[in-house]
Amino acid sequence: MSSYDLPLEAFRLSRGLSRDSGSDAALAEALEALKPQVHKLRQHFWDHSYTGSVDLDYSGPLADAYLPAYVPGYIQQSLMAYQEAGLDSASVTTVGFFCCGPCPEAVGLVKHLGQQQHPGSLRFHFFDVNHEGWCITREALLEVGCTRRWSGQLELETPHSLDLSEPQSVEEHASVISTLDLAVFQNFDNEMGEAQNVMRSNIERTAALLPASSALVLSDLHYAADRYEANHQVLKEKLAPFGEVHAWKSPGSRGVRVPWPTGPIRSHLLVGNPAEIGSGKPWLVPRAGHDASFLVIKKPAGAQGVRDRVVSPQRLR
């Protein structure tokens, strides 16, 4: 299966397009109509990601454009994180996805655990500040990428409203976080901006609230190396009291890679070859690779009483 088949199927579902041959023209028209939205996404990330001030209205067509433009790479990024973290499939049942957007990380986890013949049920919790905007796109992606591909029982819990830029916001969800076997944060720090100290503190609080034998996985784009390396270094030091911390970067240049798209996405949206760029045609170049930084903390089986060690945002410098 191509990396783009699943996002394309989710796009079909979000737009109510069937898979019969008569829908080809409607699919082509819908993909063509996404071009301005993909341009907007790409341009905004290019202009603002280095400063940590990405601020977009993720809803409607813009949320749908995210599926073919970014989801394939973000699924692969999450897979790399899970594989390098060495997650034990038998110990992962209840998972929290933070700042999750359309939640490609959930799709990656289902694939990762499925490859290990995960024996039982899964329960997913979703934490985000914009559930309404992502709702249709996320539901479609979870349906085709998780529900249809998981042979066991899969429970998708009612989303939790969480804004990491608000001090102590994770405390409102302490009862849920304290049940998680795994907490996942992916691609959130390109929107941290001036709230980075508060967000770091909330991540630290999340680590403190997690139960014994759990894991916390952070995976961030490596846009501005000096900024994100510094951020991960700070988090590495702050999370160290809670368990074993492991940090690494994607190997080599453009380490998180997906192949160039084929089929309808190639024909109607992300089209063109490198040699054709600059020919005057409005090509949308596929985002086939990016670098990422990873950070994992694994709490020991006997972890007790660590919650009181977490500092408040006011004490962060």
PDB file of N, CA, C and O in Angstrom, residues 69-141:
ATOM      1  N   ALA A  69      -1.086  16.428   2.118  1.00  0.00           N
ATOM      2  CA  ALA A  69       0.117  17.254   2.141  1.00  0.00           C
ATOM      3  C   ALA A  69       1.091  16.867   3.244  1.00  0.00           C
ATOM      4  O   ALA A  69       2.303  16.950   3.060  1.00  0.00           O
ATOM      5  N   TYR A  70       0.593  16.442   4.403  1.00  0.00           N
ATOM      6  CA  TYR A  70       1.468  16.223   5.548  1.00  0.00           C
ATOM      7  C   TYR A  70       1.299  14.876   6.252  1.00  0.00           C
ATOM      8  O   TYR A  70       2.263  14.362   6.833  1.00  0.00           O
ATOM      9  N   VAL A  71       0.113  14.314   6.239  1.00  0.00           N
ATOM     10  CA  VAL A  71      -0.140  13.099   7.025  1.00  0.00           C
ATOM     11  C   VAL A  71       0.778  11.931   6.659  1.00  0.00           C
ATOM     12  O   VAL A  71       1.256  11.230   7.564  1.00  0.00           O
ATOM     13  N   PRO A  72       1.085  11.667   5.370  1.00  0.00           N
ATOM     14  CA  PRO A  72       1.981  10.526   5.076  1.00  0.00           C
ATOM     15  C   PRO A  72       3.317  10.622   5.805  1.00  0.00           C
ATOM     16  O   PRO A  72       3.790   9.647   6.385  1.00  0.00           O
ATOM     17  N   GLY A  73       3.935  11.803   5.802  1.00  0.00           N
ATOM     18  CA  GLY A  73       5.210  11.963   6.483  1.00  0.00           C
ATOM     19  C   GLY A  73       5.094  11.874   7.988  1.00  0.00           C
ATOM     20  O   GLY A  73       5.983  11.341   8.664  1.00  0.00           O
ATOM     21  N   TYR A  74       3.975  12.372   8.540  1.00  0.00           N
ATOM     22  CA  TYR A  74       3.814  12.356   9.994  1.00  0.00           C
ATOM     23  C   TYR A  74       3.492  10.963  10.518  1.00  0.00           C
ATOM     24  O   TYR A  74       3.841  10.627  11.652  1.00  0.00           O
ATOM     25  N   ILE A  75       2.830  10.136   9.717  1.00  0.00           N
ATOM     26  CA  ILE A  75       2.653   8.732  10.102  1.00  0.00           C
ATOM     27  C   ILE A  75       4.020   8.058  10.172  1.00  0.00           C
ATOM     28  O   ILE A  75       4.326   7.334  11.128  1.00  0.00           O
ATOM     29  N   GLN A  76       4.846   8.302   9.158  1.00  0.00           N
ATOM     30  CA  GLN A  76       6.174   7.702   9.128  1.00  0.00           C
ATOM     31  C   GLN A  76       7.030   8.203  10.284  1.00  0.00           C
ATOM     32  O   GLN A  76       7.800   7.454  10.883  1.00  0.00           O
ATOM     33  N   GLN A  77       6.894   9.493  10.619  1.00  0.00           N
ATOM     34  CA  GLN A  77       7.650  10.055  11.737  1.00  0.00           C
ATOM     35  C   GLN A  77       7.268   9.377  13.045  1.00  0.00           C
ATOM     36  O   GLN A  77       8.132   9.045  13.869  1.00  0.00           O
ATOM     37  N   SER A  78       5.981   9.167  13.258  1.00  0.00           N
ATOM     38  CA  SER A  78       5.544   8.500  14.486  1.00  0.00           C
ATOM     39  C   SER A  78       6.032   7.054  14.524  1.00  0.00           C
ATOM     40  O   SER A  78       6.427   6.554  15.585  1.00  0.00           O
ATOM     41  N   LEU A  79       6.024   6.380  13.394  1.00  0.00           N
ATOM     42  CA  LEU A  79       6.523   5.004  13.339  1.00  0.00           C
ATOM     43  C   LEU A  79       7.993   4.948  13.753  1.00  0.00           C
ATOM     44  O   LEU A  79       8.402   4.057  14.503  1.00  0.00           O
ATOM     45  N   MET A  80       8.765   5.905  13.263  1.00  0.00           N
ATOM     46  CA  MET A  80      10.173   5.950  13.626  1.00  0.00           C
ATOM     47  C   MET A  80      10.328   6.139  15.134  1.00  0.00           C
ATOM     48  O   MET A  80      11.184   5.507  15.771  1.00  0.00           O
ATOM     49  N   ALA A  81       9.486   6.990  15.714  1.00  0.00           N
ATOM     50  CA  ALA A  81       9.549   7.234  17.154  1.00  0.00           C
ATOM     51  C   ALA A  81       9.219   5.968  17.940  1.00  0.00           C
ATOM     52  O   ALA A  81       9.927   5.610  18.892  1.00  0.00           O
ATOM     53  N   TYR A  82       8.139   5.281  17.557  1.00  0.00           N
ATOM     54  CA  TYR A  82       7.734   4.073  18.287  1.00  0.00           C
ATOM     55  C   TYR A  82       8.778   2.966  18.166  1.00  0.00           C
ATOM     56  O   TYR A  82       9.064   2.251  19.128  1.00  0.00           O
ATOM     57  N   GLN A  83       9.328   2.821  16.951  1.00  0.00           N
ATOM     58  CA  GLN A  83      10.313   1.764  16.733  1.00  0.00           C
ATOM     59  C   GLN A  83      11.584   2.041  17.524  1.00  0.00           C
ATOM     60  O   GLN A  83      12.125   1.145  18.184  1.00  0.00           O
ATOM     61  N   GLU A  84      12.072   3.289  17.466  1.00  0.00           N
ATOM     62  CA  GLU A  84      13.299   3.627  18.182  1.00  0.00           C
ATOM     63  C   GLU A  84      13.088   3.606  19.700  1.00  0.00           C
ATOM     64  O   GLU A  84      14.016   3.359  20.459  1.00  0.00           O
ATOM     65  N   ALA A  85      11.852   3.871  20.137  1.00  0.00           N
ATOM     66  CA  ALA A  85      11.557   3.846  21.569  1.00  0.00           C
ATOM     67  C   ALA A  85      11.507   2.424  22.106  1.00  0.00           C
ATOM     68  O   ALA A  85      11.546   2.209  23.319  1.00  0.00           O
ATOM     69  N   GLY A  86      11.383   1.453  21.206  1.00  0.00           N
ATOM     70  CA  GLY A  86      11.343   0.061  21.627  1.00  0.00           C
ATOM     71  C   GLY A  86      10.139  -0.260  22.486  1.00  0.00           C
ATOM     72  O   GLY A  86      10.242  -0.980  23.484  1.00  0.00           O
ATOM     73  N   LEU A  87       8.975   0.274  22.090  1.00  0.00           N
ATOM     74  CA  LEU A  87       7.763   0.046  22.878  1.00  0.00           C
ATOM     75  C   LEU A  87       7.404  -1.427  22.914  1.00  0.00           C
ATOM     76  O   LEU A  87       7.421  -2.113  21.887  1.00  0.00           O
ATOM     77  N   ASP A  88       7.068  -1.905  24.085  1.00  0.00           N
ATOM     78  CA  ASP A  88       6.630  -3.286  24.278  1.00  0.00           C
ATOM     79  C   ASP A  88       5.135  -3.346  24.027  1.00  0.00           C
ATOM     80  O   ASP A  88       4.340  -2.771  24.780  1.00  0.00           O
ATOM     81  N   SER A  89       4.720  -4.008  22.957  1.00  0.00           N
ATOM     82  CA  SER A  89       3.309  -4.001  22.563  1.00  0.00           C
ATOM     83  C   SER A  89       2.400  -4.553  23.652  1.00  0.00           C
ATOM     84  O   SER A  89       1.253  -4.115  23.794  1.00  0.00           O
ATOM     85  N   ALA A  90       2.892  -5.497  24.437  1.00  0.00           N
ATOM     86  CA  ALA A  90       2.049  -6.098  25.466  1.00  0.00           C
ATOM     87  C   ALA A  90       1.717  -5.119  26.587  1.00  0.00           C
ATOM     88  O   ALA A  90       0.762  -5.323  27.330  1.00  0.00           O
ATOM     89  N   SER A  91       2.505  -4.032  26.717  1.00  0.00           N
ATOM     90  CA  SER A  91       2.289  -3.094  27.823  1.00  0.00           C
ATOM     91  C   SER A  91       1.539  -1.836  27.398  1.00  0.00           C
ATOM     92  O   SER A  91       1.313  -0.952  28.215  1.00  0.00           O
ATOM     93  N   VAL A  92       1.157  -1.735  26.127  1.00  0.00           N
ATOM     94  CA  VAL A  92       0.470  -0.543  25.627  1.00  0.00           C
ATOM     95  C   VAL A  92      -0.999  -0.845  25.395  1.00  0.00           C
ATOM     96  O   VAL A  92      -1.362  -1.592  24.491  1.00  0.00           O
ATOM     97  N   THR A  93      -1.848  -0.276  26.237  1.00  0.00           N
ATOM     98  CA  THR A  93      -3.291  -0.446  26.100  1.00  0.00           C
ATOM     99  C   THR A  93      -4.008   0.889  26.050  1.00  0.00           C
ATOM    100  O   THR A  93      -4.842   1.130  25.173  1.00  0.00           O
ATOM    101  N   THR A  94      -3.692   1.784  26.969  1.00  0.00           N
ATOM    102  CA  THR A  94      -4.357   3.085  27.049  1.00  0.00           C
ATOM    103  C   THR A  94      -3.367   4.169  26.648  1.00  0.00           C
ATOM    104  O   THR A  94      -2.293   4.296  27.231  1.00  0.00           O
ATOM    105  N   VAL A  95      -3.732   4.956  25.628  1.00  0.00           N
ATOM    106  CA  VAL A  95      -2.804   5.906  25.018  1.00  0.00           C
ATOM    107  C   VAL A  95      -3.434   7.294  24.963  1.00  0.00           C
ATOM    108  O   VAL A  95      -4.625   7.435  24.648  1.00  0.00           O
ATOM    109  N   GLY A  96      -2.633   8.312  25.251  1.00  0.00           N
ATOM    110  CA  GLY A  96      -3.075   9.689  25.106  1.00  0.00           C
ATOM    111  C   GLY A  96      -2.272  10.392  24.032  1.00  0.00           C
ATOM    112  O   GLY A  96      -1.038  10.346  24.049  1.00  0.00           O
ATOM    113  N   PHE A  97      -2.957  11.026  23.075  1.00  0.00           N
ATOM    114  CA  PHE A  97      -2.312  11.782  22.009  1.00  0.00           C
ATOM    115  C   PHE A  97      -2.561  13.267  22.280  1.00  0.00           C
ATOM    116  O   PHE A  97      -3.712  13.709  22.306  1.00  0.00           O
ATOM    117  N   PHE A  98      -1.479  14.030  22.476  1.00  0.00           N
ATOM    118  CA  PHE A  98      -1.578  15.425  22.871  1.00  0.00           C
ATOM    119  C   PHE A  98      -1.272  16.343  21.689  1.00  0.00           C
ATOM    120  O   PHE A  98      -0.381  16.052  20.886  1.00  0.00           O
ATOM    121  N   CYS A  99      -2.027  17.460  21.605  1.00  0.00           N
ATOM    122  CA  CYS A  99      -1.878  18.393  20.474  1.00  0.00           C
ATOM    123  C   CYS A  99      -1.969  17.608  19.170  1.00  0.00           C
ATOM    124  O   CYS A  99      -1.144  17.755  18.271  1.00  0.00           O
ATOM    125  N   CYS A 100      -2.982  16.773  19.072  1.00  0.00           N
ATOM    126  CA  CYS A 100      -2.980  15.693  18.083  1.00  0.00           C
ATOM    127  C   CYS A 100      -3.497  16.070  16.698  1.00  0.00           C
ATOM    128  O   CYS A 100      -3.223  15.355  15.738  1.00  0.00           O
ATOM    129  N   GLY A 101      -4.266  17.161  16.544  1.00  0.00           N
ATOM    130  CA  GLY A 101      -4.779  17.507  15.224  1.00  0.00           C
ATOM    131  C   GLY A 101      -5.566  16.354  14.623  1.00  0.00           C
ATOM    132  O   GLY A 101      -6.436  15.770  15.280  1.00  0.00           O
ATOM    133  N   PRO A 102      -5.247  15.939  13.378  1.00  0.00           N
ATOM    134  CA  PRO A 102      -5.953  14.805  12.767  1.00  0.00           C
ATOM    135  C   PRO A 102      -5.479  13.457  13.286  1.00  0.00           C
ATOM    136  O   PRO A 102      -6.034  12.423  12.952  1.00  0.00           O
ATOM    137  N   CYS A 103      -4.424  13.450  14.079  1.00  0.00           N
ATOM    138  CA  CYS A 103      -3.895  12.282  14.791  1.00  0.00           C
ATOM    139  C   CYS A 103      -3.278  11.203  13.892  1.00  0.00           C
ATOM    140  O   CYS A 103      -3.629  10.024  13.993  1.00  0.00           O
ATOM    141  N   PRO A 104      -2.326  11.571  13.031  1.00  0.00           N
ATOM    142  CA  PRO A 104      -1.583  10.534  12.303  1.00  0.00           C
ATOM    143  C   PRO A 104      -0.781   9.633  13.237  1.00  0.00           C
ATOM    144  O   PRO A 104      -0.472   8.491  12.883  1.00  0.00           O
ATOM    145  N   GLU A 105      -0.468  10.135  14.457  1.00  0.00           N
ATOM    146  CA  GLU A 105       0.279   9.320  15.415  1.00  0.00           C
ATOM    147  C   GLU A 105      -0.498   8.077  15.823  1.00  0.00           C
ATOM    148  O   GLU A 105       0.082   7.033  16.123  1.00  0.00           O
ATOM    149  N   ALA A 106      -1.834   8.175  15.869  1.00  0.00           N
ATOM    150  CA  ALA A 106      -2.650   7.008  16.207  1.00  0.00           C
ATOM    151  C   ALA A 106      -2.571   5.960  15.101  1.00  0.00           C
ATOM    152  O   ALA A 106      -2.497   4.757  15.373  1.00  0.00           O
ATOM    153  N   VAL A 107      -2.580   6.422  13.852  1.00  0.00           N
ATOM    154  CA  VAL A 107      -2.449   5.507  12.716  1.00  0.00           C
ATOM    155  C   VAL A 107      -1.101   4.803  12.768  1.00  0.00           C
ATOM    156  O   VAL A 107      -1.004   3.587  12.560  1.00  0.00           O
ATOM    157  N   GLY A 108      -0.052   5.576  13.058  1.00  0.00           N
ATOM    158  CA  GLY A 108       1.271   4.978  13.164  1.00  0.00           C
ATOM    159  C   GLY A 108       1.357   3.959  14.280  1.00  0.00           C
ATOM    160  O   GLY A 108       1.995   2.908  14.135  1.00  0.00           O
ATOM    161  N   LEU A 109       0.693   4.228  15.406  1.00  0.00           N
ATOM    162  CA  LEU A 109       0.743   3.297  16.535  1.00  0.00           C
ATOM    163  C   LEU A 109       0.017   1.996  16.214  1.00  0.00           C
ATOM    164  O   LEU A 109       0.497   0.910  16.554  1.00  0.00           O
ATOM    165  N   VAL A 110      -1.143   2.095  15.566  1.00  0.00           N
ATOM    166  CA  VAL A 110      -1.869   0.883  15.170  1.00  0.00           C
ATOM    167  C   VAL A 110      -1.013   0.025  14.239  1.00  0.00           C
ATOM    168  O   VAL A 110      -0.962  -1.202  14.364  1.00  0.00           O
ATOM    169  N   LYS A 111      -0.317   0.674  13.322  1.00  0.00           N
ATOM    170  CA  LYS A 111       0.554  -0.077  12.412  1.00  0.00           C
ATOM    171  C   LYS A 111       1.714  -0.698  13.180  1.00  0.00           C
ATOM    172  O   LYS A 111       2.050  -1.868  12.970  1.00  0.00           O
ATOM    173  N   HIS A 112       2.317   0.074  14.071  1.00  0.00           N
ATOM    174  CA  HIS A 112       3.459  -0.427  14.842  1.00  0.00           C
ATOM    175  C   HIS A 112       3.064  -1.614  15.716  1.00  0.00           C
ATOM    176  O   HIS A 112       3.743  -2.642  15.719  1.00  0.00           O
ATOM    177  N   LEU A 113       1.972  -1.486  16.438  1.00  0.00           N
ATOM    178  CA  LEU A 113       1.547  -2.574  17.325  1.00  0.00           C
ATOM    179  C   LEU A 113       1.034  -3.767  16.526  1.00  0.00           C
ATOM    180  O   LEU A 113       1.197  -4.918  16.935  1.00  0.00           O
ATOM    181  N   GLY A 114       0.396  -3.493  15.391  1.00  0.00           N
ATOM    182  CA  GLY A 114      -0.077  -4.585  14.547  1.00  0.00           C
ATOM    183  C   GLY A 114       1.058  -5.439  14.019  1.00  0.00           C
ATOM    184  O   GLY A 114       0.922  -6.660  13.882  1.00  0.00           O
ATOM    185  N   GLN A 115       2.198  -4.819  13.733  1.00  0.00           N
ATOM    186  CA  GLN A 115       3.360  -5.558  13.267  1.00  0.00           C
ATOM    187  C   GLN A 115       3.926  -6.465  14.351  1.00  0.00           C
ATOM    188  O   GLN A 115       4.635  -7.425  14.054  1.00  0.00           O
ATOM    189  N   GLN A 116       3.618  -6.138  15.613  1.00  0.00           N
ATOM    190  CA  GLN A 116       4.102  -6.947  16.727  1.00  0.00           C
ATOM    191  C   GLN A 116       3.057  -7.934  17.227  1.00  0.00           C
ATOM    192  O   GLN A 116       3.220  -8.536  18.279  1.00  0.00           O
ATOM    193  N   GLN A 117       1.983  -8.080  16.472  1.00  0.00           N
ATOM    194  CA  GLN A 117       0.897  -8.979  16.861  1.00  0.00           C
ATOM    195  C   GLN A 117       0.387  -8.644  18.262  1.00  0.00           C
ATOM    196  O   GLN A 117       0.319  -9.499  19.149  1.00  0.00           O
ATOM    197  N   HIS A 118       0.040  -7.393  18.446  1.00  0.00           N
ATOM    198  CA  HIS A 118      -0.509  -6.922  19.720  1.00  0.00           C
ATOM    199  C   HIS A 118      -1.719  -7.780  20.096  1.00  0.00           C
ATOM    200  O   HIS A 118      -2.608  -8.002  19.287  1.00  0.00           O
ATOM    201  N   PRO A 119      -1.771  -8.261  21.326  1.00  0.00           N
ATOM    202  CA  PRO A 119      -2.761  -9.279  21.671  1.00  0.00           C
ATOM    203  C   PRO A 119      -4.168  -8.792  22.008  1.00  0.00           C
ATOM    204  O   PRO A 119      -5.099  -9.584  21.970  1.00  0.00           O
ATOM    205  N   GLY A 120      -4.352  -7.531  22.395  1.00  0.00           N
ATOM    206  CA  GLY A 120      -5.643  -7.208  22.983  1.00  0.00           C
ATOM    207  C   GLY A 120      -6.278  -5.924  22.513  1.00  0.00           C
ATOM    208  O   GLY A 120      -6.213  -5.550  21.349  1.00  0.00           O
ATOM    209  N   SER A 121      -6.881  -5.207  23.463  1.00  0.00           N
ATOM    210  CA  SER A 121      -7.665  -4.018  23.165  1.00  0.00           C
ATOM    211  C   SER A 121      -6.817  -2.757  23.291  1.00  0.00           C
ATOM    212  O   SER A 121      -5.766  -2.754  23.919  1.00  0.00           O
ATOM    213  N   LEU A 122      -7.321  -1.669  22.677  1.00  0.00           N
ATOM    214  CA  LEU A 122      -6.681  -0.373  22.759  1.00  0.00           C
ATOM    215  C   LEU A 122      -7.725   0.671  23.123  1.00  0.00           C
ATOM    216  O   LEU A 122      -8.883   0.584  22.700  1.00  0.00           O
ATOM    217  N   ARG A 123      -7.300   1.657  23.879  1.00  0.00           N
ATOM    218  CA  ARG A 123      -8.157   2.794  24.216  1.00  0.00           C
ATOM    219  C   ARG A 123      -7.372   4.072  23.955  1.00  0.00           C
ATOM    220  O   ARG A 123      -6.292   4.256  24.496  1.00  0.00           O
ATOM    221  N   PHE A 124      -7.933   4.941  23.101  1.00  0.00           N
ATOM    222  CA  PHE A 124      -7.257   6.175  22.719  1.00  0.00           C
ATOM    223  C   PHE A 124      -7.958   7.386  23.314  1.00  0.00           C
ATOM    224  O   PHE A 124      -9.174   7.531  23.218  1.00  0.00           O
ATOM    225  N   HIS A 125      -7.156   8.284  23.902  1.00  0.00           N
ATOM    226  CA  HIS A 125      -7.638   9.586  24.385  1.00  0.00           C
ATOM    227  C   HIS A 125      -6.986  10.672  23.530  1.00  0.00           C
ATOM    228  O   HIS A 125      -5.788  10.592  23.217  1.00  0.00           O
ATOM    229  N   PHE A 126      -7.753  11.699  23.185  1.00  0.00           N
ATOM    230  CA  PHE A 126      -7.267  12.767  22.325  1.00  0.00           C
ATOM    231  C   PHE A 126      -7.332  14.102  23.059  1.00  0.00           C
ATOM    232  O   PHE A 126      -8.389  14.505  23.551  1.00  0.00           O
ATOM    233  N   PHE A 127      -6.182  14.782  23.115  1.00  0.00           N
ATOM    234  CA  PHE A 127      -6.081  16.075  23.800  1.00  0.00           C
ATOM    235  C   PHE A 127      -5.703  17.137  22.772  1.00  0.00           C
ATOM    236  O   PHE A 127      -4.647  17.050  22.135  1.00  0.00           O
ATOM    237  N   ASP A 128      -6.551  18.145  22.621  1.00  0.00           N
ATOM    238  CA  ASP A 128      -6.278  19.187  21.637  1.00  0.00           C
ATOM    239  C   ASP A 128      -7.108  20.418  21.974  1.00  0.00           C
ATOM    240  O   ASP A 128      -8.085  20.332  22.738  1.00  0.00           O
ATOM    241  N   VAL A 129      -6.736  21.554  21.374  1.00  0.00           N
ATOM    242  CA  VAL A 129      -7.460  22.798  21.614  1.00  0.00           C
ATOM    243  C   VAL A 129      -8.448  23.099  20.492  1.00  0.00           C
ATOM    244  O   VAL A 129      -9.243  24.018  20.593  1.00  0.00           O
ATOM    245  N   ASN A 130      -8.411  22.300  19.407  1.00  0.00           N
ATOM    246  CA  ASN A 130      -9.233  22.584  18.226  1.00  0.00           C
ATOM    247  C   ASN A 130      -9.934  21.325  17.726  1.00  0.00           C
ATOM    248  O   ASN A 130      -9.827  20.958  16.558  1.00  0.00           O
ATOM    249  N   HIS A 131     -10.644  20.656  18.590  1.00  0.00           N
ATOM    250  CA  HIS A 131     -11.344  19.435  18.183  1.00  0.00           C
ATOM    251  C   HIS A 131     -12.419  19.718  17.132  1.00  0.00           C
ATOM    252  O   HIS A 131     -12.625  18.922  16.212  1.00  0.00           O
ATOM    253  N   GLU A 132     -13.101  20.826  17.250  1.00  0.00           N
ATOM    254  CA  GLU A 132     -14.179  21.133  16.312  1.00  0.00           C
ATOM    255  C   GLU A 132     -13.651  21.286  14.889  1.00  0.00           C
ATOM    256  O   GLU A 132     -14.230  20.777  13.934  1.00  0.00           O
ATOM    257  N   GLY A 133     -12.541  22.008  14.731  1.00  0.00           N
ATOM    258  CA  GLY A 133     -11.991  22.222  13.402  1.00  0.00           C
ATOM    259  C   GLY A 133     -11.495  20.939  12.748  1.00  0.00           C
ATOM    260  O   GLY A 133     -11.656  20.736  11.545  1.00  0.00           O
ATOM    261  N   TRP A 134     -10.886  20.049  13.553  1.00  0.00           N
ATOM    262  CA  TRP A 134     -10.321  18.817  13.020  1.00  0.00           C
ATOM    263  C   TRP A 134     -11.334  17.680  12.930  1.00  0.00           C
ATOM    264  O   TRP A 134     -11.027  16.625  12.365  1.00  0.00           O
ATOM    265  N   CYS A 135     -12.503  17.849  13.485  1.00  0.00           N
ATOM    266  CA  CYS A 135     -13.435  16.750  13.728  1.00  0.00           C
ATOM    267  C   CYS A 135     -13.648  15.847  12.516  1.00  0.00           C
ATOM    268  O   CYS A 135     -13.406  14.639  12.580  1.00  0.00           O
ATOM    269  N   ILE A 136     -14.100  16.395  11.402  1.00  0.00           N
ATOM    270  CA  ILE A 136     -14.455  15.570  10.239  1.00  0.00           C
ATOM    271  C   ILE A 136     -13.223  14.890   9.667  1.00  0.00           C
ATOM    272  O   ILE A 136     -13.235  13.678   9.365  1.00  0.00           O
ATOM    273  N   THR A 137     -12.143  15.641   9.520  1.00  0.00           N
ATOM    274  CA  THR A 137     -10.913  15.076   8.966  1.00  0.00           C
ATOM    275  C   THR A 137     -10.344  14.004   9.880  1.00  0.00           C
ATOM    276  O   THR A 137      -9.933  12.929   9.426  1.00  0.00           O
ATOM    277  N   ARG A 138     -10.312  14.264  11.188  1.00  0.00           N
ATOM    278  CA  ARG A 138      -9.768  13.282  12.127  1.00  0.00           C
ATOM    279  C   ARG A 138     -10.605  12.010  12.153  1.00  0.00           C
ATOM    280  O   ARG A 138     -10.066  10.900  12.144  1.00  0.00           O
ATOM    281  N   GLU A 139     -11.922  12.156  12.216  1.00  0.00           N
ATOM    282  CA  GLU A 139     -12.785  10.979  12.253  1.00  0.00           C
ATOM    283  C   GLU A 139     -12.573  10.102  11.026  1.00  0.00           C
ATOM    284  O   GLU A 139     -12.563   8.873  11.126  1.00  0.00           O
ATOM    285  N   ALA A 140     -12.396  10.727   9.862  1.00  0.00           N
ATOM    286  CA  ALA A 140     -12.172   9.954   8.642  1.00  0.00           C
ATOM    287  C   ALA A 140     -10.835   9.227   8.698  1.00  0.00           C
ATOM    288  O   ALA A 140     -10.738   8.038   8.338  1.00  0.00           O
ATOM    289  N   LEU A 141      -9.777   9.911   9.160  1.00  0.00           N
ATOM    290  CA  LEU A 141      -8.463   9.291   9.225  1.00  0.00           C
ATOM    291  C   LEU A 141      -8.433   8.160  10.250  1.00  0.00           C
ATOM    292  O   LEU A 141      -7.857   7.092   9.993  1.00  0.00           O
TER     293      LEU A 141
END
